[in-house]
Tab-separated table of C-alpha atoms in Angstrom:
chain	number	residue	atom	x	y	z
A	297	MET	CA	0.000	0.000	0.000
A	298	ALA	CA	1.377	3.399	-0.964
A	299	LEU	CA	1.538	4.972	2.479
A	300	ARG	CA	4.132	5.148	5.194
A	301	ALA	CA	2.499	4.316	8.514
A	302	ALA	CA	4.537	5.806	11.327
A	303	THR	CA	3.151	3.742	14.209
A	304	PRO	CA	2.656	0.003	14.776
A	305	MET	CA	-1.136	0.426	14.797
A	306	ALA	CA	-1.005	2.334	11.513
A	307	LYS	CA	1.063	-0.461	9.993
A	308	LEU	CA	-1.446	-2.990	11.249
A	309	MET	CA	-4.302	-1.074	9.628
A	310	ALA	CA	-2.362	-0.880	6.390
A	311	ARG	CA	-1.822	-4.647	6.434
A	312	SER	CA	-5.437	-5.373	7.324
A	313	ILE	CA	-6.513	-4.447	3.810
A	314	THR	CA	-4.599	-7.331	2.252
A	315	GLY	CA	-8.005	-8.931	1.822
A	316	PRO	CA	-8.869	-12.420	0.695
A	317	ALA	CA	-5.712	-13.244	-1.182
A	318	GLY	CA	-2.703	-11.590	0.449
A	319	ALA	CA	-0.929	-8.240	0.240
A	320	ARG	CA	-2.532	-5.603	-1.973
A	321	GLY	CA	-0.677	-2.988	-4.018
A	322	ALA	CA	-1.266	0.711	-4.537
A	323	GLY	CA	0.312	3.385	-6.624
A	324	GLU	CA	-1.382	5.634	-9.130
A	325	GLY	CA	-3.668	8.572	-8.459
A	326	THR	CA	-2.162	9.825	-5.199
A	327	ALA	CA	-2.845	13.093	-3.414
A	328	ARG	CA	-0.851	14.854	-0.726
A	329	GLY	CA	-2.012	13.805	2.734
A	330	VAL	CA	-2.513	15.716	5.944
A	331	VAL	CA	0.338	13.783	7.577
A	332	THR	CA	3.778	14.806	6.347
A	333	GLY	CA	5.247	12.139	4.107
A	334	ASN	CA	1.955	10.316	3.493
A	335	TYR	CA	-0.023	10.279	0.261
A	336	PHE	CA	-3.631	9.218	-0.029
A	337	ASN	CA	-4.126	6.758	-2.845
A	338	PHE	CA	-7.527	7.103	-4.492
A	339	ASN	CA	-6.805	4.655	-7.315
A	340	PRO	CA	-5.240	1.473	-5.952
A	341	LEU	CA	-3.494	-0.819	-8.362
A	342	PRO	CA	-4.985	-4.263	-9.030
A	343	PRO	CA	-4.591	-6.695	-6.117
A	344	GLN	CA	-1.281	-8.407	-6.815
A	345	PRO	CA	-2.565	-12.000	-6.374
A	346	ASP	CA	-5.283	-11.306	-8.966
A	347	LEU	CA	-2.885	-10.252	-11.731
A	348	LEU	CA	-2.575	-12.777	-14.536
A	349	GLY	CA	0.921	-13.907	-15.412
A	350	LYS	CA	0.273	-13.389	-19.125
A	351	PRO	CA	-1.878	-10.865	-21.012
A	352	LEU	CA	-5.517	-11.884	-21.270
A	353	VAL	CA	-6.618	-13.236	-24.641
A	354	VAL	CA	-10.323	-13.752	-25.367
A	355	PRO	CA	-10.732	-15.971	-28.435
A	356	ASP	CA	-14.529	-16.074	-28.743
A	357	LEU	CA	-15.623	-12.452	-29.054
A	358	PRO	CA	-18.810	-12.183	-31.182
A	359	ALA	CA	-17.418	-9.869	-33.836
A	360	HIS	CA	-20.459	-10.478	-36.064
A	361	LYS	CA	-22.662	-8.650	-33.517
A	362	ARG	CA	-20.592	-5.492	-33.575
A	363	PRO	CA	-22.601	-2.506	-34.871
A	364	LYS	CA	-21.424	-1.421	-38.278
A	365	GLU	CA	-20.938	2.147	-39.359
A	366	ASN	CA	-23.101	3.076	-42.368
A	367	TRP	CA	-21.880	4.701	-45.546
A	368	ARG	CA	-22.952	8.158	-44.370
A	369	GLY	CA	-20.800	7.850	-41.242
A	370	ARG	CA	-17.821	6.645	-43.250
A	371	PHE	CA	-18.233	9.549	-45.666
A	372	GLN	CA	-18.417	12.041	-42.773
A	373	ARG	CA	-15.227	10.621	-41.300
A	374	LEU	CA	-13.529	11.010	-44.656
A	375	LEU	CA	-14.603	14.643	-44.937
A	376	VAL	CA	-13.527	15.451	-41.391
A	377	GLY	CA	-10.195	13.748	-42.032
A	378	LEU	CA	-9.758	16.050	-45.046
A	379	ARG	CA	-10.946	19.025	-42.954
A	380	LEU	CA	-13.869	19.540	-45.290
A	381	GLY	CA	-16.759	19.005	-42.886
A	382	ARG	CA	-18.043	19.177	-39.352
A	383	GLN	CA	-19.768	16.610	-37.192
A	384	SER	CA	-22.538	16.847	-34.630
A	385	ALA	CA	-22.141	15.881	-30.983
A	386	GLY	CA	-24.140	12.719	-31.659
A	387	THR	CA	-21.827	11.758	-34.511
A	388	ARG	CA	-18.737	12.383	-32.379
A	389	LEU	CA	-20.225	10.182	-29.652
A	390	ARG	CA	-20.869	7.358	-32.092
A	391	TRP	CA	-17.321	7.593	-33.429
A	392	LYS	CA	-15.954	7.555	-29.891
A	393	MET	CA	-17.939	4.400	-29.180
A	394	GLN	CA	-16.749	2.752	-32.394
A	395	ASP	CA	-13.134	3.525	-31.525
A	396	THR	CA	-13.599	2.348	-27.928
A	397	LEU	CA	-14.954	-0.957	-29.194
A	398	ALA	CA	-12.027	-1.293	-31.600
A	399	SER	CA	-9.560	-0.585	-28.778
A	400	VAL	CA	-11.116	-3.072	-26.333
A	401	VAL	CA	-11.340	-5.863	-28.917
A	402	ALA	CA	-7.769	-5.267	-30.062
A	403	SER	CA	-6.493	-5.243	-26.457
A	404	VAL	CA	-7.685	-8.806	-25.798
A	405	SER	CA	-6.848	-10.233	-29.201
A	406	ALA	CA	-4.043	-12.733	-29.688
A	407	ALA	CA	-1.884	-9.990	-31.229
A	408	ALA	CA	-2.018	-7.772	-28.109
A	409	GLN	CA	1.079	-9.059	-26.316
A	410	ARG	CA	3.051	-5.836	-25.840
A	411	PRO	CA	2.027	-2.567	-24.136
A	412	ASN	CA	1.769	0.833	-25.792
A	413	ARG	CA	0.782	-0.544	-29.171
A	414	ARG	CA	-1.906	0.812	-31.419
A	415	ALA	CA	-4.475	-0.836	-33.688
A	416	PRO	CA	-6.516	0.412	-36.641
A	417	ALA	CA	-9.587	2.438	-35.690
A	418	ALA	CA	-13.053	1.376	-36.756
A	419	ARG	CA	-13.018	3.739	-39.725
A	420	GLY	CA	-11.127	6.674	-41.132
A	421	GLY	CA	-7.589	5.305	-41.319
A	422	GLY	CA	-6.686	6.286	-37.730
A	423	THR	CA	-5.506	4.147	-34.851
A	424	VAL	CA	-6.703	3.363	-31.328
A	425	PRO	CA	-4.667	2.494	-28.215
A	426	VAL	CA	-4.074	-1.120	-27.262
A	427	VAL	CA	-3.401	-1.973	-23.621
A	428	THR	CA	-2.065	-5.122	-22.040
A	429	VAL	CA	-4.866	-6.611	-19.943
A	430	ARG	CA	-3.799	-8.711	-16.965
A	431	HIS	CA	-6.644	-7.534	-14.718
A	432	PRO	CA	-10.013	-5.813	-15.354
A	433	TYR	CA	-8.604	-2.603	-13.829
A	434	HIS	CA	-6.509	-2.199	-16.949
A	435	LEU	CA	-9.798	-1.502	-18.758
A	436	ARG	CA	-11.351	0.398	-15.856
A	437	HIS	CA	-11.845	3.540	-17.942
A	438	VAL	CA	-14.128	1.482	-20.201
A	439	PHE	CA	-16.004	-0.132	-17.306
A	440	ASP	CA	-16.513	3.326	-15.786
A	441	MET	CA	-17.815	4.618	-19.111
A	442	LEU	CA	-20.438	1.900	-19.594
A	443	PRO	CA	-23.127	3.187	-17.157
A	444	GLN	CA	-22.807	6.698	-18.631
A	445	ILE	CA	-23.446	5.741	-22.275
A	446	PRO	CA	-26.767	7.259	-23.440
A	447	ASP	CA	-29.535	5.505	-25.348
A	448	GLU	CA	-28.467	7.391	-28.464
A	449	VAL	CA	-25.816	4.725	-28.993
A	450	ALA	CA	-27.707	1.834	-27.411
A	451	ALA	CA	-26.521	-0.695	-29.993
A	452	GLU	CA	-22.865	0.104	-29.301
A	453	ARG	CA	-23.546	0.047	-25.542
A	454	ARG	CA	-25.096	-3.423	-25.735
A	455	PHE	CA	-22.175	-4.768	-27.730
A	456	LEU	CA	-19.641	-3.200	-25.359
A	457	GLU	CA	-21.383	-4.789	-22.377
A	458	LEU	CA	-21.347	-8.150	-24.166
A	459	VAL	CA	-17.626	-7.824	-24.866
A	460	LEU	CA	-16.877	-6.847	-21.262
A	461	MET	CA	-18.899	-9.818	-20.023
A	462	ARG	CA	-16.844	-12.181	-22.202
A	463	ILE	CA	-13.633	-10.557	-20.965
A	464	LEU	CA	-14.665	-10.986	-17.313
A	465	ARG	CA	-15.658	-14.616	-17.869
A	466	ARG	CA	-12.357	-15.409	-19.522
A	467	TYR	CA	-10.455	-13.544	-16.815
A	468	GLY	CA	-12.313	-15.484	-14.119
A	469	GLU	CA	-11.405	-18.765	-15.783
A	470	GLN	CA	-7.743	-17.816	-16.053
A	471	VAL	CA	-7.346	-16.511	-12.499
A	472	GLY	CA	-9.156	-19.627	-11.256
A	473	LEU	CA	-6.612	-21.817	-13.037
A	474	MET	CA	-3.811	-19.705	-11.605
A	475	ARG	CA	-5.184	-20.054	-8.059
A	476	GLY	CA	-6.119	-23.690	-8.438
A	477	GLY	CA	-9.819	-23.244	-7.704
A	478	ALA	CA	-12.994	-21.524	-8.849
A	479	PHE	CA	-12.896	-17.727	-8.836
A	480	SER	CA	-15.914	-15.595	-7.953
A	481	PHE	CA	-16.118	-11.812	-8.092
A	482	GLU	CA	-19.070	-12.069	-5.707
A	483	ALA	CA	-17.006	-13.821	-3.025
A	484	GLU	CA	-14.128	-11.370	-3.414
A	485	ALA	CA	-16.469	-8.367	-3.298
A	486	LYS	CA	-18.126	-9.673	-0.140
A	487	GLU	CA	-14.804	-10.042	1.675
A	488	TYR	CA	-13.575	-6.608	0.653
A	489	LEU	CA	-16.840	-4.844	1.489
A	490	LEU	CA	-17.189	-6.553	4.861
A	491	ALA	CA	-13.568	-5.750	5.693
A	492	GLY	CA	-14.205	-2.084	4.878
A	493	PHE	CA	-17.412	-2.088	6.894
A	494	ARG	CA	-15.714	-3.563	9.968
A	495	MET	CA	-12.909	-1.019	9.829
A	496	GLU	CA	-15.330	1.844	9.199
A	497	ARG	CA	-17.154	1.037	12.442
A	498	GLN	CA	-13.867	1.490	14.330
A	499	ILE	CA	-12.716	4.721	12.691
A	500	LYS	CA	-13.727	6.928	15.639
A	501	GLN	CA	-11.247	5.075	17.827
A	502	PHE	CA	-8.316	6.522	15.883
A	503	THR	CA	-7.250	9.939	17.150
A	504	ASN	CA	-3.570	9.761	16.283
A	505	PRO	CA	-3.172	11.424	12.839
A	506	ASP	CA	-0.929	8.667	11.441
A	507	GLU	CA	-3.224	5.890	12.617
A	508	ARG	CA	-6.361	7.638	11.380
A	509	PHE	CA	-4.776	8.330	8.001
A	510	ALA	CA	-3.741	4.676	7.628
A	511	ALA	CA	-7.181	3.490	8.746
A	512	LEU	CA	-8.962	5.705	6.220
A	513	GLN	CA	-6.628	4.487	3.488
A	514	ALA	CA	-7.335	0.868	4.432
A	515	ILE	CA	-11.111	1.441	4.419
A	516	HIS	CA	-11.034	3.306	1.117
A	517	THR	CA	-8.944	0.596	-0.554
A	518	ALA	CA	-11.201	-2.193	0.730
A	519	TYR	CA	-14.310	-0.370	-0.446
A	520	PHE	CA	-12.649	0.492	-3.777
A	521	HIS	CA	-11.931	-3.153	-4.583
A	522	GLY	CA	-15.288	-4.296	-3.195
A	523	ARG	CA	-17.233	-1.837	-5.324
A	524	ASN	CA	-15.435	-2.804	-8.503
A	525	TYR	CA	-15.612	-6.547	-7.883
A	526	TYR	CA	-19.357	-6.322	-7.172
A	527	TYR	CA	-19.775	-4.484	-10.487
A	528	TYR	CA	-17.742	-7.161	-12.283
A	529	ALA	CA	-19.875	-9.893	-10.689
A	530	LEU	CA	-22.960	-8.216	-12.164
A	531	LEU	CA	-21.471	-7.814	-15.640
A	532	ARG	CA	-20.115	-11.351	-15.588
A	533	ARG	CA	-23.672	-12.431	-14.732
A	534	GLU	CA	-22.624	-14.519	-11.778
A	535	LYS	CA	-25.462	-16.237	-9.941
A	536	LEU	CA	-25.452	-14.304	-6.677
A	537	ASN	CA	-26.589	-15.678	-3.349
A	538	PRO	CA	-30.291	-14.695	-3.024
A	539	GLU	CA	-29.664	-13.587	0.587
A	540	ASN	CA	-26.633	-11.438	-0.191
A	541	LYS	CA	-26.447	-7.817	0.959
A	542	LEU	CA	-23.889	-6.708	-1.572
A	543	PHE	CA	-25.910	-3.849	-3.017
A	544	MET	CA	-26.414	-2.376	0.466
A	545	LEU	CA	-22.696	-2.668	1.197
A	546	PHE	CA	-21.861	-1.332	-2.264
A	547	SER	CA	-24.026	1.754	-1.644
A	548	ARG	CA	-22.424	2.300	1.753
A	549	ALA	CA	-18.961	2.020	0.184
A	550	CYS	CA	-19.862	4.614	-2.464
A	551	TYR	CA	-21.178	6.958	0.213
A	552	PHE	CA	-18.237	6.562	2.596
A	553	ASN	CA	-15.518	6.932	-0.035
A	554	ALA	CA	-17.183	10.137	-1.238
A	555	ARG	CA	-16.648	11.546	2.267
A	556	ILE	CA	-12.858	11.305	1.984
A	557	ASP	CA	-11.422	14.632	0.894
A	558	TRP	CA	-8.484	15.050	-1.477
A	559	ASN	CA	-6.058	15.382	1.466
A	560	GLY	CA	-7.230	12.268	3.276
A	561	GLU	CA	-9.544	13.950	5.770
A	562	LEU	CA	-13.013	12.556	6.479
A	563	LEU	CA	-15.788	15.036	5.689
A	564	GLU	CA	-19.088	15.199	7.556
A	565	LYS	CA	-21.013	14.789	4.298
A	566	PRO	CA	-20.023	13.202	0.987
A	567	SER	CA	-18.941	15.335	-1.931
A	568	PRO	CA	-21.765	15.185	-4.510
A	569	ARG	CA	-19.182	15.142	-7.301
A	570	SER	CA	-17.690	11.951	-5.889
A	571	LEU	CA	-21.014	10.117	-5.693
A	572	PRO	CA	-22.531	8.153	-8.578
A	573	ASP	CA	-25.834	9.640	-9.692
A	574	ARG	CA	-29.179	7.860	-9.407
A	575	ASP	CA	-29.171	6.725	-13.019
A	576	THR	CA	-25.835	5.013	-12.433
A	577	MET	CA	-27.149	3.346	-9.266
A	578	MET	CA	-30.159	2.159	-11.264
A	579	PHE	CA	-27.736	0.668	-13.795
A	580	TYR	CA	-26.412	-1.607	-11.048
A	581	ILE	CA	-29.847	-2.400	-9.631
A	582	GLN	CA	-31.158	-3.445	-13.032
A	583	ARG	CA	-28.336	-5.984	-13.341
A	584	ASP	CA	-28.645	-7.430	-9.835
A	585	ARG	CA	-31.409	-10.016	-10.055
A	586	THR	CA	-31.364	-10.607	-6.304
A	587	VAL	CA	-32.219	-6.943	-5.701
A	588	LEU	CA	-34.957	-6.958	-8.347
A	589	THR	CA	-36.529	-10.121	-6.916
A	590	ARG	CA	-36.575	-8.826	-3.345
A	591	TYR	CA	-37.832	-5.440	-4.521
A	592	ARG	CA	-40.882	-7.050	-6.109
A	593	GLU	CA	-41.634	-9.263	-3.110
A	594	ASP	CA	-40.644	-7.274	-0.004
A	595	PRO	CA	-42.275	-3.857	0.738
A	596	ASP	CA	-39.733	-3.098	3.478
A	597	PHE	CA	-36.899	-3.756	1.042
A	598	GLN	CA	-38.591	-1.452	-1.488
A	599	ARG	CA	-38.514	1.363	1.057
A	600	GLN	CA	-34.851	0.692	1.795
A	601	ILE	CA	-33.916	0.858	-1.896
A	602	LYS	CA	-35.881	4.080	-2.403
A	603	ALA	CA	-34.181	5.625	0.620
A	604	ILE	CA	-30.773	4.623	-0.737
A	605	LEU	CA	-31.497	6.162	-4.127
A	606	ARG	CA	-32.586	9.426	-2.512
A	607	ALA	CA	-29.149	9.671	-0.900
A	608	PHE	CA	-27.529	9.953	-4.344
A	609	PRO	CA	-27.693	13.035	-6.610
A	610	GLU	CA	-30.044	13.180	-9.580
């Protein structure tokens, strides 16, 4: 973890986030902390034990289902490339989606074995970035984009979700082989979220600045991994335990992490800019069959879900 805990208790809190499979790494996306020499890490690196030894290759992507660009779109790209035309915001969005799809597919193809390579774009003679995928976090910018894609490009959104599902399934198979047993995003998410919840309940006990800083970092990292792994479980279409409380824990994790300021201090209220909006929360609900089933059958659960949604900005 990318923090220097100055006391034994702070070191213990830092180690407590190692989670279900051993020590966890951190690195990118740091911000200066309130304790001299410490940096708060808002974007932890993938958990080291979950990194594949080789780049992920997905051989069975349904390329025939990929939305095709029509002749009018290809002609517009040609004109823009020659600086002879302009494009609307809707057209730019569609092109962005086409290039994102091309980048994701190229990144998990058999040819994507080296980082910092580029592949041909969908149209127009350009290129798109290719990344080496050894963990879903290496495509996190795409996963984060998915809930924000509007209905205007619904066909591209559906195909992107299908591709991401295939990627997650293949990743799960490969990490399971690496570990020597079945791999479940649901099980990993549960352990991370419960670890964050247990530490959150103890946060008031930490008055020493170093210990409190380390505790907040540990909670944030646990909730960060738990939130993402829950999301991956939904996209992978894992069959979740009907009695699970992952959505409740997921919502709590979103809310708590939004209370952590840029310098590592805990705010009284969450920053609205750090919270997912209600449409995004609905995106998760619509993909969690256990939530939908309980919502239809349990009036008390309905009220809980409505109360949760009201806590997030419109």
